[in-house]
mmCIF file of C-alpha atoms in Angstrom:
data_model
loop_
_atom_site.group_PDB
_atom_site.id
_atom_site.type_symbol
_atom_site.label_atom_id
_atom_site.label_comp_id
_atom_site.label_asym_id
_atom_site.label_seq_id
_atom_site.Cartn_x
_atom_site.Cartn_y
_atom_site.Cartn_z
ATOM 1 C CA UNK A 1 75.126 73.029 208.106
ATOM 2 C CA UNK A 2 78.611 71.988 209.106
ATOM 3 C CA UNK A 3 81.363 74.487 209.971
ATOM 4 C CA UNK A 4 83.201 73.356 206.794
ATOM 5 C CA UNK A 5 80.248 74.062 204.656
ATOM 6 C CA UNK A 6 79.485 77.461 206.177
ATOM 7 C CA UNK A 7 83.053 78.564 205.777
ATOM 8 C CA UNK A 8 83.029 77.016 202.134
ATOM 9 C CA UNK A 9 80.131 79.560 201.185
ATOM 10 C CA UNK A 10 81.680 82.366 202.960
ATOM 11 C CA UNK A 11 84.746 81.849 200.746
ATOM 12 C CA UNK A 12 82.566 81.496 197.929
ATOM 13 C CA UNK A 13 80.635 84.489 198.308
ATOM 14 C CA UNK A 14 82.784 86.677 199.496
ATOM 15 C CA UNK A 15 86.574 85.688 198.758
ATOM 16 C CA UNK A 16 89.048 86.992 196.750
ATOM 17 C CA UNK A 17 91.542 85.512 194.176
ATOM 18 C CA UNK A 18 95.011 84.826 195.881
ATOM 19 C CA UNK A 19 97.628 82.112 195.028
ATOM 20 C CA UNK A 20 99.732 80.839 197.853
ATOM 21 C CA UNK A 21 103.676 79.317 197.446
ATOM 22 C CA UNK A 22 104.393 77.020 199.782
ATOM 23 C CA UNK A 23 107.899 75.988 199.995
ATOM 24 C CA UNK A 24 109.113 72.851 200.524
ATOM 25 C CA UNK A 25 112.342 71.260 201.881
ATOM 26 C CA UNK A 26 115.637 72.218 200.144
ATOM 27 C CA UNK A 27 117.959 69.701 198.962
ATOM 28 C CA UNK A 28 121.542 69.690 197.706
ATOM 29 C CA UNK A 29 122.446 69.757 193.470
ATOM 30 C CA UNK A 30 126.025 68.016 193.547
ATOM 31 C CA UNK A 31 126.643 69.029 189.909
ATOM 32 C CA UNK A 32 125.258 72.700 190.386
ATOM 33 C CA UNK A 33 127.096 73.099 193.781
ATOM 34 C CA UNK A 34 124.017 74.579 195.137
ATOM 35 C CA UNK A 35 121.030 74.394 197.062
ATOM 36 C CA UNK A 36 117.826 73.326 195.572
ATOM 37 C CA UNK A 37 114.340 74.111 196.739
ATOM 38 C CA UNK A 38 111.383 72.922 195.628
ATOM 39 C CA UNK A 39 108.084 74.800 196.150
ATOM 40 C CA UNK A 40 103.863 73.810 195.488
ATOM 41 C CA UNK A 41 101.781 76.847 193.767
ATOM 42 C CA UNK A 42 97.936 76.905 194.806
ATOM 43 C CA UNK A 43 95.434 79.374 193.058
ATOM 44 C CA UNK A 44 92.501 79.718 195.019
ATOM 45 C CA UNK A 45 89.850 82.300 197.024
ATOM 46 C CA UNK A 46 90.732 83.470 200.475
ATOM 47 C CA UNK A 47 88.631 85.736 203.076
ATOM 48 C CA UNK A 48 90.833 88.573 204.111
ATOM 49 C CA UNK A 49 90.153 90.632 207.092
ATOM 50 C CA UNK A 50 91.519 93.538 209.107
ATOM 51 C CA UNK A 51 93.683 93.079 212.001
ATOM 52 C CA UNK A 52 91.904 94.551 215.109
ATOM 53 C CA UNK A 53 93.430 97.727 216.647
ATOM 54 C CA UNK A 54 93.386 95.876 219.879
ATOM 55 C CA UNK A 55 95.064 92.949 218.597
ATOM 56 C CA UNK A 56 98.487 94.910 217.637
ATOM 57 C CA UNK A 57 100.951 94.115 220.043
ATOM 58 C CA UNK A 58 104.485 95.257 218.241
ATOM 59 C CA UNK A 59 105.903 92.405 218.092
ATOM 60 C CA UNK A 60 103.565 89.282 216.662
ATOM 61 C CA UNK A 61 100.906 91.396 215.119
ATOM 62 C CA UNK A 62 102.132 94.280 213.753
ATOM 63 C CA UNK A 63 100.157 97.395 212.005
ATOM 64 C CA UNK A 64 98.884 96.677 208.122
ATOM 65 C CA UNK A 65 98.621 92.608 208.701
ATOM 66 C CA UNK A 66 96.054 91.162 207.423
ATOM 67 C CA UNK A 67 94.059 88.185 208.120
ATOM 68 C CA UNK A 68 92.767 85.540 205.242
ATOM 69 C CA UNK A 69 90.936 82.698 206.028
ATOM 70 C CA UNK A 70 91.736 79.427 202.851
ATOM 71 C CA UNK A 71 89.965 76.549 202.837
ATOM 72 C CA UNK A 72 92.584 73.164 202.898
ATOM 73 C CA UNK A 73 94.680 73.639 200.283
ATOM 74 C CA UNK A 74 96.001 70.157 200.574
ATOM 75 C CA UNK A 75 98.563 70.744 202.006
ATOM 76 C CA UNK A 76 99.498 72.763 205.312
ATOM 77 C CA UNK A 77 100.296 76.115 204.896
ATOM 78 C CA UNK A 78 103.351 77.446 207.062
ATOM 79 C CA UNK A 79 105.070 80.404 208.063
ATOM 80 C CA UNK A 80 107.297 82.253 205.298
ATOM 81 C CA UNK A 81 105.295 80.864 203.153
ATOM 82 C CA UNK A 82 104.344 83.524 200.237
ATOM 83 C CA UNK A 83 101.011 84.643 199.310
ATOM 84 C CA UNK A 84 99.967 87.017 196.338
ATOM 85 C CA UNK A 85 97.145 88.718 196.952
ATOM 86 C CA UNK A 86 96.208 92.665 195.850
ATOM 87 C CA UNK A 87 99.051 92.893 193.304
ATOM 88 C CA UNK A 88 101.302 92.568 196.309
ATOM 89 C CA UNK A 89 103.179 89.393 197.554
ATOM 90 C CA UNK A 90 102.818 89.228 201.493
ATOM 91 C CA UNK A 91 104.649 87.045 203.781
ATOM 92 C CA UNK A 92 102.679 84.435 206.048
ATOM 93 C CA UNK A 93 103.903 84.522 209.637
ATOM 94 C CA UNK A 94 101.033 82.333 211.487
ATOM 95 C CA UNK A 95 98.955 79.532 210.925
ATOM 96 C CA UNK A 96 96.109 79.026 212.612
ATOM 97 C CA UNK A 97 93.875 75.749 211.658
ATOM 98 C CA UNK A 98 89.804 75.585 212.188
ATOM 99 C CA UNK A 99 88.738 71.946 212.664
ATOM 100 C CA UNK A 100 85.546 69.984 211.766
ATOM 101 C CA UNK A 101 85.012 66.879 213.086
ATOM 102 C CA UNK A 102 88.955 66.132 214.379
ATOM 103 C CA UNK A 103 89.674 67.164 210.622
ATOM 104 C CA UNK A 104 90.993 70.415 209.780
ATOM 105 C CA UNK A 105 89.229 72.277 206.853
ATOM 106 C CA UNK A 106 90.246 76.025 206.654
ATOM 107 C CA UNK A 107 93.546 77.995 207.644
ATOM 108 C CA UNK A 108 93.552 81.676 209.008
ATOM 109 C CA UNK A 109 96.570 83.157 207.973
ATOM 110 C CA UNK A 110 97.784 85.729 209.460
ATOM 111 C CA UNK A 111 100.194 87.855 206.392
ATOM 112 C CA UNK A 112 102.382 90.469 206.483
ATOM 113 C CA UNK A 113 104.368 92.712 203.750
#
């Protein structure tokens, strides 16, 4: 079974509901004198998980992140990015991409309040 699969069924199995906002570049409304930014809503499953005592370092990985592992949303999830997920909206401050075959299928998120 393919990494991709595996962490397919994982998610599957064992995910919970989330929806991520991923914003997109901002742009300029001449007649509303403002700035406009556009964003991309996905609804999907994610696999959270507990940030390791040993992992908190004060300044990257704080106390009460979270990890939650997506599979490819289409597109690439970045930081400050938004993500609802236990009635709470958390803040995603790293990105890190798991790769089958050259092609990356899953994120790990790392989210903050």
């Amino acid at each position: 079974m393919s990494i991709a699969a595996t962490i397919a069924r994982s998610i599957e199995l064992e995910g919970v509901g989330l929806t991520i906002i991923h914003l997109l570049a901002a742009g300029y409304d001449p007649v509303a004198r403002r700035p406009t930014q556009s964003r991309q809503v996905w609804e999907g499953k994610g696999l959270p998980s507990a940030v390791k005592d040993d992992e908190i370092n004060g300044t990257s990985i704080l106390a009460g992140d979270q990890r939650i592992r997506i599979m490819h949303p289409g597109f690439v999830p970045a930081p400050n990015d938004n993500l609802l997920h236990e009635g709470a909206t958390w803040n995603v401050s790293n990105v890190q991409a798991t790769y089958d075959r050259g092609v990356a299928v899953s994120f790990r998120l790392l989210i903050r309040k």
